[in-house]
C-alpha cells in the first residue's frame, strides 16, 4: 500500500447529497473519496470493522450504565441486488449481535396495510444504545409506491414532508440517522441476477418480479432523485454510495457509521460505585 | 495439529445432561469430548463458525422460499461472568445479523411483572428461519426466583412442569431448542469480576450485586441441579458446558448449534420458477 492510498476525503463528505447530486449521471463504478483498489479496500474493511465494533460497544455501555438514550440507525435503500444484504452481513456483521436491532421491510403484510405506513417503522426503531439497521424502510413508500402509483399522487406527495418531520422527531429523541442510497447500474444488476440464476444456492434469492421492475428503471431513477432532493435534510442527510464495487460500498458504509458514532463523542461510562471499595469486597468474598 | 487432536466425541454427546450429571462435582476447567489446547480450539472456532453461518443461511432460505416454519433457539444460562455474552459475540457473531433474533432477559420490568413469567419469553421467540438467542431466559424463574424465594415455593415448584409443557409446544411448532448451562468456578468468577474492576472500559459491566450473589453459590448450585434434573427432556435436553476456558465453551456451543442444524437435514430450496425461462427473460431485459 502506497502512502497515497486510502481515503483522500472523509466518506461523509465525499458521499453526502448536495444540490448537484444527479442520479441519472451517477458513475456507479466510482469510489468517491477513496484511492486504492479492492485488496486495500478489503483489508481496510476488516480493520475498520473492528473500530466500528468498539464504538458500538461504547454506545451500548452508555445506555446500560447511564441510561443514555442515544442510538444510531442505518437506513439502507437501493434497487434489488444493490448489495444491502451484503452490507448487513459484512459491515454490521462486525458488531456484537447483542448491540444490533435489525429490521427489513418488504411488501407490507395485510396487517401493515391496515395501518399508517410509519406504523411498522415505529415498531422497529432501535432501542437506546443499539445500532439499528433498516434493510429498506419508510422510503419504500415514496419509491415503489410512487413508481407504481400504489396510492394516489396527492398521498405520496405529502409523504416527503411527513418523513422529514418524522425523522426530525427521531433525531430530537436521540437517534442519529445514517441514510444510505446504494446504486448499481442496470448491467451490473443483470450480472448479479444472472449469478442468482446460475447458482442453486442462490435461487431462493431470485424473484421473477425483479426483472419486471427493471423495465421501470427510468421511473425509479426519478423517484430516487426526488427522494434525495426532498428528504436530505441537515438533521438527516442522505449519502449516495456507488455500489458496482461491493468492496467499496461496504467500506464506505463502515466509514459513514464510524463517522456518526465518533461525532457522538462517547467515552466509557464512569463507575457508579466505589471501585476501590468493591475491590476489597470482592477480595473478601 | 496432530491427528489425535480435536473432538473425540460429538459435543452433543459429551455435554448432554444424563442421570449422573452432578453440578456440585463438575470440573469447570474440563474440555469434555475435546482433545487439544487453546490454539487448536481457537482456529477451529473460526472454521466451524463459517460452517454454522452456512447452515443458518440454509434455514433462512427455506423459510423465505418455501415458508418452512422451522427455527433454532439457543438458550444460554449461567452465573454472572460465565461467558454468555462472549458466546453471543464470538459464536453468534459468525452468523448473518439478518438471520439472528437476539433477546436478553434481566430483572423483569414493572410491565413484565404484571404478566405471567412466560409472557416476555413468548414475545421474543425467534421468527421462522431465524437463529434465536436467549441470553438468560424463562429459567431465571426457577433459578434466581427459587434462590431468593421471590415467589412462594409452591409457585416456582409448579414451573418445572409448566416449562416442559411450554417447550414441548415450541418443539411441536418447529423450533429446535439448544439449551446450554455454562458453569464457572467461584475462583474464576472472582478473577473475571476483578478484571471488570481493573479496567475502565469494563466498569459498565460490573454490578455490586454480583458479589452479593456469590454468597448464594451453594443455593444456586442446588437450583441449577434441580433445573437440569427436571427440565432436561428428550425433546429439549440440557447441555452442561464447563466455562473456565472461554475458547472451549465457545467452540462447544458452536458445535452444539451445528449439530442441531445438521439434524434438520436442510438443502437449498428448489426454485419455484422456471430457471431456464428466467435466464431468457433476463437476457432480453
PDB file of C-alpha atoms in Angstrom, chain A residues 47-278:
ATOM      1  CA  UNK A  47      -9.516  -3.051  10.365  1.00  0.00           C
ATOM      2  CA  UNK A  48     -12.309  -0.511  10.363  1.00  0.00           C
ATOM      3  CA  UNK A  49     -14.911  -3.130  11.193  1.00  0.00           C
ATOM      4  CA  UNK A  50     -13.115  -3.619  14.499  1.00  0.00           C
ATOM      5  CA  UNK A  51     -13.169   0.137  15.114  1.00  0.00           C
ATOM      6  CA  UNK A  52     -16.900   0.186  14.395  1.00  0.00           C
ATOM      7  CA  UNK A  53     -17.420  -2.653  16.832  1.00  0.00           C
ATOM      8  CA  UNK A  54     -15.596  -0.811  19.636  1.00  0.00           C
ATOM      9  CA  UNK A  55     -17.569   2.371  19.056  1.00  0.00           C
ATOM     10  CA  UNK A  56     -20.834   0.469  19.115  1.00  0.00           C
ATOM     11  CA  UNK A  57     -19.865  -1.140  22.407  1.00  0.00           C
ATOM     12  CA  UNK A  58     -19.332   2.318  23.902  1.00  0.00           C
ATOM     13  CA  UNK A  59     -22.802   3.363  22.751  1.00  0.00           C
ATOM     14  CA  UNK A  60     -24.231   0.210  24.320  1.00  0.00           C
ATOM     15  CA  UNK A  61     -22.277   0.730  27.546  1.00  0.00           C
ATOM     16  CA  UNK A  62     -23.566   4.268  27.969  1.00  0.00           C
ATOM     17  CA  UNK A  63     -27.149   3.119  27.557  1.00  0.00           C
ATOM     18  CA  UNK A  64     -26.682   0.354  30.109  1.00  0.00           C
ATOM     19  CA  UNK A  65     -24.722   2.233  32.737  1.00  0.00           C
ATOM     20  CA  UNK A  66     -26.091   5.751  32.461  1.00  0.00           C
ATOM     21  CA  UNK A  67     -29.442   5.305  30.777  1.00  0.00           C
ATOM     22  CA  UNK A  68     -28.182   7.345  27.823  1.00  0.00           C
ATOM     23  CA  UNK A  69     -30.981   7.479  25.245  1.00  0.00           C
ATOM     24  CA  UNK A  70     -28.869   7.642  22.124  1.00  0.00           C
ATOM     25  CA  UNK A  71     -28.945   5.184  19.255  1.00  0.00           C
ATOM     26  CA  UNK A  72     -27.772   5.071  15.637  1.00  0.00           C
ATOM     27  CA  UNK A  73     -29.976   3.944  12.767  1.00  0.00           C
ATOM     28  CA  UNK A  74     -28.594   2.903   9.397  1.00  0.00           C
ATOM     29  CA  UNK A  75     -31.231   3.241   6.679  1.00  0.00           C
ATOM     30  CA  UNK A  76     -30.369   1.256   3.543  1.00  0.00           C
ATOM     31  CA  UNK A  77     -32.158   1.835   0.271  1.00  0.00           C
ATOM     32  CA  UNK A  78     -31.306   0.540  -3.171  1.00  0.00           C
ATOM     33  CA  UNK A  79     -32.659  -1.445  -6.104  1.00  0.00           C
ATOM     34  CA  UNK A  80     -32.618  -5.245  -5.957  1.00  0.00           C
ATOM     35  CA  UNK A  81     -29.048  -6.616  -5.918  1.00  0.00           C
ATOM     36  CA  UNK A  82     -27.607  -3.234  -4.898  1.00  0.00           C
ATOM     37  CA  UNK A  83     -25.917  -5.019  -2.004  1.00  0.00           C
ATOM     38  CA  UNK A  84     -27.988  -4.074   1.031  1.00  0.00           C
ATOM     39  CA  UNK A  85     -27.846  -7.637   2.359  1.00  0.00           C
ATOM     40  CA  UNK A  86     -24.087  -7.732   1.822  1.00  0.00           C
ATOM     41  CA  UNK A  87     -23.711  -4.577   3.917  1.00  0.00           C
ATOM     42  CA  UNK A  88     -25.689  -6.208   6.711  1.00  0.00           C
ATOM     43  CA  UNK A  89     -23.531  -9.325   6.625  1.00  0.00           C
ATOM     44  CA  UNK A  90     -20.116  -7.783   6.041  1.00  0.00           C
ATOM     45  CA  UNK A  91     -20.388  -4.428   7.823  1.00  0.00           C
ATOM     46  CA  UNK A  92     -22.937  -4.956  10.583  1.00  0.00           C
ATOM     47  CA  UNK A  93     -21.509  -8.472  10.980  1.00  0.00           C
ATOM     48  CA  UNK A  94     -18.518  -6.881  12.723  1.00  0.00           C
ATOM     49  CA  UNK A  95     -20.687  -5.629  15.568  1.00  0.00           C
ATOM     50  CA  UNK A  96     -21.733  -7.658  18.618  1.00  0.00           C
ATOM     51  CA  UNK A  97     -25.148  -9.175  17.739  1.00  0.00           C
ATOM     52  CA  UNK A  98     -26.340  -8.070  21.167  1.00  0.00           C
ATOM     53  CA  UNK A  99     -25.980  -4.451  20.071  1.00  0.00           C
ATOM     54  CA  UNK A 100     -27.794  -4.703  16.730  1.00  0.00           C
ATOM     55  CA  UNK A 101     -31.516  -4.166  16.068  1.00  0.00           C
ATOM     56  CA  UNK A 102     -32.103  -5.321  12.511  1.00  0.00           C
ATOM     57  CA  UNK A 103     -35.332  -4.992  10.566  1.00  0.00           C
ATOM     58  CA  UNK A 104     -36.183  -5.492   6.923  1.00  0.00           C
ATOM     59  CA  UNK A 105     -39.257  -4.152   5.182  1.00  0.00           C
ATOM     60  CA  UNK A 106     -40.763  -5.995   2.262  1.00  0.00           C
ATOM     61  CA  UNK A 107     -44.187  -5.771   0.678  1.00  0.00           C
ATOM     62  CA  UNK A 108     -46.479  -4.752   3.558  1.00  0.00           C
ATOM     63  CA  UNK A 109     -48.460  -7.557   5.170  1.00  0.00           C
ATOM     64  CA  UNK A 110     -52.268  -7.307   5.301  1.00  0.00           C
ATOM     65  CA  UNK A 111     -51.969  -6.128   8.900  1.00  0.00           C
ATOM     66  CA  UNK A 112     -49.379  -3.496   7.989  1.00  0.00           C
ATOM     67  CA  UNK A 113     -51.587  -2.275   5.176  1.00  0.00           C
ATOM     68  CA  UNK A 114     -54.378  -1.538   7.622  1.00  0.00           C
ATOM     69  CA  UNK A 115     -52.091   0.907   9.448  1.00  0.00           C
ATOM     70  CA  UNK A 116     -50.329   4.150   8.571  1.00  0.00           C
ATOM     71  CA  UNK A 117     -47.142   3.425   6.594  1.00  0.00           C
ATOM     72  CA  UNK A 118     -44.986   4.609   9.516  1.00  0.00           C
ATOM     73  CA  UNK A 119     -46.632   2.165  11.935  1.00  0.00           C
ATOM     74  CA  UNK A 120     -44.341  -0.764  11.124  1.00  0.00           C
ATOM     75  CA  UNK A 121     -41.355   1.596  11.077  1.00  0.00           C
ATOM     76  CA  UNK A 122     -42.018   2.969  14.562  1.00  0.00           C
ATOM     77  CA  UNK A 123     -42.363  -0.555  15.923  1.00  0.00           C
ATOM     78  CA  UNK A 124     -38.891  -1.458  14.621  1.00  0.00           C
ATOM     79  CA  UNK A 125     -36.903   1.581  15.770  1.00  0.00           C
ATOM     80  CA  UNK A 126     -33.657   0.751  17.568  1.00  0.00           C
ATOM     81  CA  UNK A 127     -33.668   0.646  21.339  1.00  0.00           C
ATOM     82  CA  UNK A 128     -31.361   3.021  23.191  1.00  0.00           C
ATOM     83  CA  UNK A 129     -27.712   2.055  22.886  1.00  0.00           C
ATOM     84  CA  UNK A 130     -28.365  -0.064  19.816  1.00  0.00           C
ATOM     85  CA  UNK A 131     -27.181   0.121  16.246  1.00  0.00           C
ATOM     86  CA  UNK A 132     -30.369  -0.189  14.247  1.00  0.00           C
ATOM     87  CA  UNK A 133     -30.384  -1.334  10.639  1.00  0.00           C
ATOM     88  CA  UNK A 134     -33.276  -0.893   8.235  1.00  0.00           C
ATOM     89  CA  UNK A 135     -32.958  -3.007   5.101  1.00  0.00           C
ATOM     90  CA  UNK A 136     -35.417  -0.910   3.088  1.00  0.00           C
ATOM     91  CA  UNK A 137     -37.552   1.462   5.138  1.00  0.00           C
ATOM     92  CA  UNK A 138     -40.275   4.085   5.084  1.00  0.00           C
ATOM     93  CA  UNK A 139     -38.681   5.288   1.853  1.00  0.00           C
ATOM     94  CA  UNK A 140     -40.332   2.391   0.032  1.00  0.00           C
ATOM     95  CA  UNK A 141     -43.453   4.496   0.466  1.00  0.00           C
ATOM     96  CA  UNK A 142     -42.063   7.172  -1.842  1.00  0.00           C
ATOM     97  CA  UNK A 143     -40.183   4.767  -4.158  1.00  0.00           C
ATOM     98  CA  UNK A 144     -42.049   1.629  -5.263  1.00  0.00           C
ATOM     99  CA  UNK A 145     -45.298   3.266  -4.168  1.00  0.00           C
ATOM    100  CA  UNK A 146     -44.605   6.305  -6.357  1.00  0.00           C
ATOM    101  CA  UNK A 147     -43.350   4.326  -9.344  1.00  0.00           C
ATOM    102  CA  UNK A 148     -46.447   2.146  -9.413  1.00  0.00           C
ATOM    103  CA  UNK A 149     -48.909   4.705  -8.033  1.00  0.00           C
ATOM    104  CA  UNK A 150     -49.943   2.317  -5.304  1.00  0.00           C
ATOM    105  CA  UNK A 151     -51.630   5.258  -3.620  1.00  0.00           C
ATOM    106  CA  UNK A 152     -52.879   8.483  -5.248  1.00  0.00           C
ATOM    107  CA  UNK A 153     -50.205  11.031  -6.118  1.00  0.00           C
ATOM    108  CA  UNK A 154     -51.532  13.530  -3.573  1.00  0.00           C
ATOM    109  CA  UNK A 155     -50.910  10.943  -0.910  1.00  0.00           C
ATOM    110  CA  UNK A 156     -47.312  10.040  -1.744  1.00  0.00           C
ATOM    111  CA  UNK A 157     -46.540  13.698  -2.444  1.00  0.00           C
ATOM    112  CA  UNK A 158     -47.429  14.534   1.154  1.00  0.00           C
ATOM    113  CA  UNK A 159     -45.083  11.882   2.481  1.00  0.00           C
ATOM    114  CA  UNK A 160     -41.820  13.728   1.832  1.00  0.00           C
ATOM    115  CA  UNK A 161     -42.655  16.403   4.371  1.00  0.00           C
ATOM    116  CA  UNK A 162     -44.146  13.848   6.687  1.00  0.00           C
ATOM    117  CA  UNK A 163     -40.980  11.770   6.592  1.00  0.00           C
ATOM    118  CA  UNK A 164     -38.844  14.833   7.287  1.00  0.00           C
ATOM    119  CA  UNK A 165     -40.969  15.642  10.311  1.00  0.00           C
ATOM    120  CA  UNK A 166     -40.831  12.020  11.494  1.00  0.00           C
ATOM    121  CA  UNK A 167     -37.058  11.912  11.186  1.00  0.00           C
ATOM    122  CA  UNK A 168     -36.702  15.227  12.949  1.00  0.00           C
ATOM    123  CA  UNK A 169     -38.616  13.743  15.848  1.00  0.00           C
ATOM    124  CA  UNK A 170     -36.268  10.744  15.853  1.00  0.00           C
ATOM    125  CA  UNK A 171     -33.173  12.919  15.880  1.00  0.00           C
ATOM    126  CA  UNK A 172     -34.601  15.052  18.682  1.00  0.00           C
ATOM    127  CA  UNK A 173     -35.165  11.959  20.770  1.00  0.00           C
ATOM    128  CA  UNK A 174     -31.529  10.860  20.397  1.00  0.00           C
ATOM    129  CA  UNK A 175     -31.329   8.731  17.252  1.00  0.00           C
ATOM    130  CA  UNK A 176     -28.612   9.561  14.742  1.00  0.00           C
ATOM    131  CA  UNK A 177     -29.737   8.642  11.244  1.00  0.00           C
ATOM    132  CA  UNK A 178     -27.251   7.396   8.658  1.00  0.00           C
ATOM    133  CA  UNK A 179     -29.152   7.264   5.377  1.00  0.00           C
ATOM    134  CA  UNK A 180     -27.501   5.393   2.521  1.00  0.00           C
ATOM    135  CA  UNK A 181     -28.805   5.023  -1.023  1.00  0.00           C
ATOM    136  CA  UNK A 182     -26.885   2.363  -2.943  1.00  0.00           C
ATOM    137  CA  UNK A 183     -26.787   2.498  -6.733  1.00  0.00           C
ATOM    138  CA  UNK A 184     -25.870  -0.223  -9.215  1.00  0.00           C
ATOM    139  CA  UNK A 185     -26.005   0.075 -12.983  1.00  0.00           C
ATOM    140  CA  UNK A 186     -28.595  -1.896 -14.956  1.00  0.00           C
ATOM    141  CA  UNK A 187     -25.783  -4.039 -16.393  1.00  0.00           C
ATOM    142  CA  UNK A 188     -24.328  -4.834 -13.006  1.00  0.00           C
ATOM    143  CA  UNK A 189     -27.790  -5.741 -11.764  1.00  0.00           C
ATOM    144  CA  UNK A 190     -28.206  -8.036 -14.760  1.00  0.00           C
ATOM    145  CA  UNK A 191     -24.939  -9.792 -13.940  1.00  0.00           C
ATOM    146  CA  UNK A 192     -25.941 -10.222 -10.282  1.00  0.00           C
ATOM    147  CA  UNK A 193     -29.369 -11.579 -11.189  1.00  0.00           C
ATOM    148  CA  UNK A 194     -27.712 -13.954 -13.672  1.00  0.00           C
ATOM    149  CA  UNK A 195     -25.499 -15.252 -10.874  1.00  0.00           C
ATOM    150  CA  UNK A 196     -28.579 -15.953  -8.749  1.00  0.00           C
ATOM    151  CA  UNK A 197     -29.995 -17.960 -11.634  1.00  0.00           C
ATOM    152  CA  UNK A 198     -26.753 -19.858 -12.210  1.00  0.00           C
ATOM    153  CA  UNK A 199     -26.226 -20.989  -8.635  1.00  0.00           C
ATOM    154  CA  UNK A 200     -28.516 -23.485  -6.921  1.00  0.00           C
ATOM    155  CA  UNK A 201     -27.647 -21.952  -3.540  1.00  0.00           C
ATOM    156  CA  UNK A 202     -28.811 -18.542  -4.794  1.00  0.00           C
ATOM    157  CA  UNK A 203     -32.142 -19.476  -6.387  1.00  0.00           C
ATOM    158  CA  UNK A 204     -34.003 -18.613  -3.204  1.00  0.00           C
ATOM    159  CA  UNK A 205     -32.842 -15.012  -3.550  1.00  0.00           C
ATOM    160  CA  UNK A 206     -34.280 -14.721  -7.040  1.00  0.00           C
ATOM    161  CA  UNK A 207     -37.711 -13.313  -7.690  1.00  0.00           C
ATOM    162  CA  UNK A 208     -39.162 -13.166 -11.234  1.00  0.00           C
ATOM    163  CA  UNK A 209     -40.663  -9.814 -10.271  1.00  0.00           C
ATOM    164  CA  UNK A 210     -37.140  -8.373 -10.163  1.00  0.00           C
ATOM    165  CA  UNK A 211     -36.967  -8.462 -13.959  1.00  0.00           C
ATOM    166  CA  UNK A 212     -40.331  -6.787 -14.284  1.00  0.00           C
ATOM    167  CA  UNK A 213     -39.021  -3.947 -12.122  1.00  0.00           C
ATOM    168  CA  UNK A 214     -36.057  -3.453 -14.464  1.00  0.00           C
ATOM    169  CA  UNK A 215     -38.464  -2.008 -17.037  1.00  0.00           C
ATOM    170  CA  UNK A 216     -39.193   0.807 -14.603  1.00  0.00           C
ATOM    171  CA  UNK A 217     -35.557   1.875 -14.217  1.00  0.00           C
ATOM    172  CA  UNK A 218     -36.133   5.442 -15.507  1.00  0.00           C
ATOM    173  CA  UNK A 219     -39.086   5.883 -13.165  1.00  0.00           C
ATOM    174  CA  UNK A 220     -37.051   4.562 -10.254  1.00  0.00           C
ATOM    175  CA  UNK A 221     -34.241   6.993 -11.038  1.00  0.00           C
ATOM    176  CA  UNK A 222     -36.763   9.799 -10.961  1.00  0.00           C
ATOM    177  CA  UNK A 223     -38.197   8.592  -7.673  1.00  0.00           C
ATOM    178  CA  UNK A 224     -34.720   8.264  -6.133  1.00  0.00           C
ATOM    179  CA  UNK A 225     -33.821  11.750  -7.324  1.00  0.00           C
ATOM    180  CA  UNK A 226     -36.968  13.199  -5.750  1.00  0.00           C
ATOM    181  CA  UNK A 227     -36.259  11.316  -2.528  1.00  0.00           C
ATOM    182  CA  UNK A 228     -32.710  12.694  -2.326  1.00  0.00           C
ATOM    183  CA  UNK A 229     -33.803  16.223  -3.256  1.00  0.00           C
ATOM    184  CA  UNK A 230     -36.658  16.369  -0.804  1.00  0.00           C
ATOM    185  CA  UNK A 231     -35.571  14.321   2.204  1.00  0.00           C
ATOM    186  CA  UNK A 232     -31.862  15.070   2.527  1.00  0.00           C
ATOM    187  CA  UNK A 233     -32.060  17.430   5.466  1.00  0.00           C
ATOM    188  CA  UNK A 234     -29.415  18.933   7.746  1.00  0.00           C
ATOM    189  CA  UNK A 235     -30.581  16.691  10.584  1.00  0.00           C
ATOM    190  CA  UNK A 236     -30.777  13.566   8.420  1.00  0.00           C
ATOM    191  CA  UNK A 237     -28.764  13.851   5.204  1.00  0.00           C
ATOM    192  CA  UNK A 238     -28.625  11.178   2.527  1.00  0.00           C
ATOM    193  CA  UNK A 239     -25.422   9.608   1.249  1.00  0.00           C
ATOM    194  CA  UNK A 240     -25.133   8.263  -2.270  1.00  0.00           C
ATOM    195  CA  UNK A 241     -22.962   5.151  -2.491  1.00  0.00           C
ATOM    196  CA  UNK A 242     -21.938   3.806  -5.897  1.00  0.00           C
ATOM    197  CA  UNK A 243     -22.330   0.061  -5.489  1.00  0.00           C
ATOM    198  CA  UNK A 244     -20.986  -1.722  -8.538  1.00  0.00           C
ATOM    199  CA  UNK A 245     -17.878  -2.494  -6.483  1.00  0.00           C
ATOM    200  CA  UNK A 246     -19.021  -4.352  -3.410  1.00  0.00           C
ATOM    201  CA  UNK A 247     -15.765  -3.831  -1.534  1.00  0.00           C
ATOM    202  CA  UNK A 248     -16.158  -0.080  -1.897  1.00  0.00           C
ATOM    203  CA  UNK A 249     -19.792   0.166  -0.847  1.00  0.00           C
ATOM    204  CA  UNK A 250     -19.132  -1.940   2.251  1.00  0.00           C
ATOM    205  CA  UNK A 251     -16.102   0.097   3.216  1.00  0.00           C
ATOM    206  CA  UNK A 252     -17.961   3.339   2.589  1.00  0.00           C
ATOM    207  CA  UNK A 253     -20.892   2.370   4.826  1.00  0.00           C
ATOM    208  CA  UNK A 254     -18.436   1.296   7.531  1.00  0.00           C
ATOM    209  CA  UNK A 255     -16.829   4.748   7.395  1.00  0.00           C
ATOM    210  CA  UNK A 256     -20.185   6.519   7.466  1.00  0.00           C
ATOM    211  CA  UNK A 257     -21.165   4.619  10.606  1.00  0.00           C
ATOM    212  CA  UNK A 258     -17.794   5.225  12.257  1.00  0.00           C
ATOM    213  CA  UNK A 259     -18.128   8.938  11.497  1.00  0.00           C
ATOM    214  CA  UNK A 260     -21.617   9.084  13.013  1.00  0.00           C
ATOM    215  CA  UNK A 261     -20.524   7.274  16.168  1.00  0.00           C
ATOM    216  CA  UNK A 262     -17.398   9.386  16.553  1.00  0.00           C
ATOM    217  CA  UNK A 263     -19.471  12.550  16.383  1.00  0.00           C
ATOM    218  CA  UNK A 264     -21.385  11.318  19.442  1.00  0.00           C
ATOM    219  CA  UNK A 265     -18.065  11.749  21.264  1.00  0.00           C
ATOM    220  CA  UNK A 266     -18.676   8.856  23.631  1.00  0.00           C
ATOM    221  CA  UNK A 267     -16.407   7.773  26.440  1.00  0.00           C
ATOM    222  CA  UNK A 268     -16.626   4.701  28.635  1.00  0.00           C
ATOM    223  CA  UNK A 269     -19.157   5.485  31.355  1.00  0.00           C
ATOM    224  CA  UNK A 270     -17.627   6.228  34.759  1.00  0.00           C
ATOM    225  CA  UNK A 271     -18.285   3.701  37.509  1.00  0.00           C
ATOM    226  CA  UNK A 272     -21.381   4.494  39.548  1.00  0.00           C
ATOM    227  CA  UNK A 273     -19.870   2.625  42.510  1.00  0.00           C
ATOM    228  CA  UNK A 274     -16.706   2.978  44.598  1.00  0.00           C
ATOM    229  CA  UNK A 275     -14.156   0.950  42.638  1.00  0.00           C
ATOM    230  CA  UNK A 276     -11.650   0.537  45.480  1.00  0.00           C
ATOM    231  CA  UNK A 277     -14.339  -0.441  47.970  1.00  0.00           C
ATOM    232  CA  UNK A 278     -15.662  -3.036  45.516  1.00  0.00           C
TER     233      UNK A 278
END
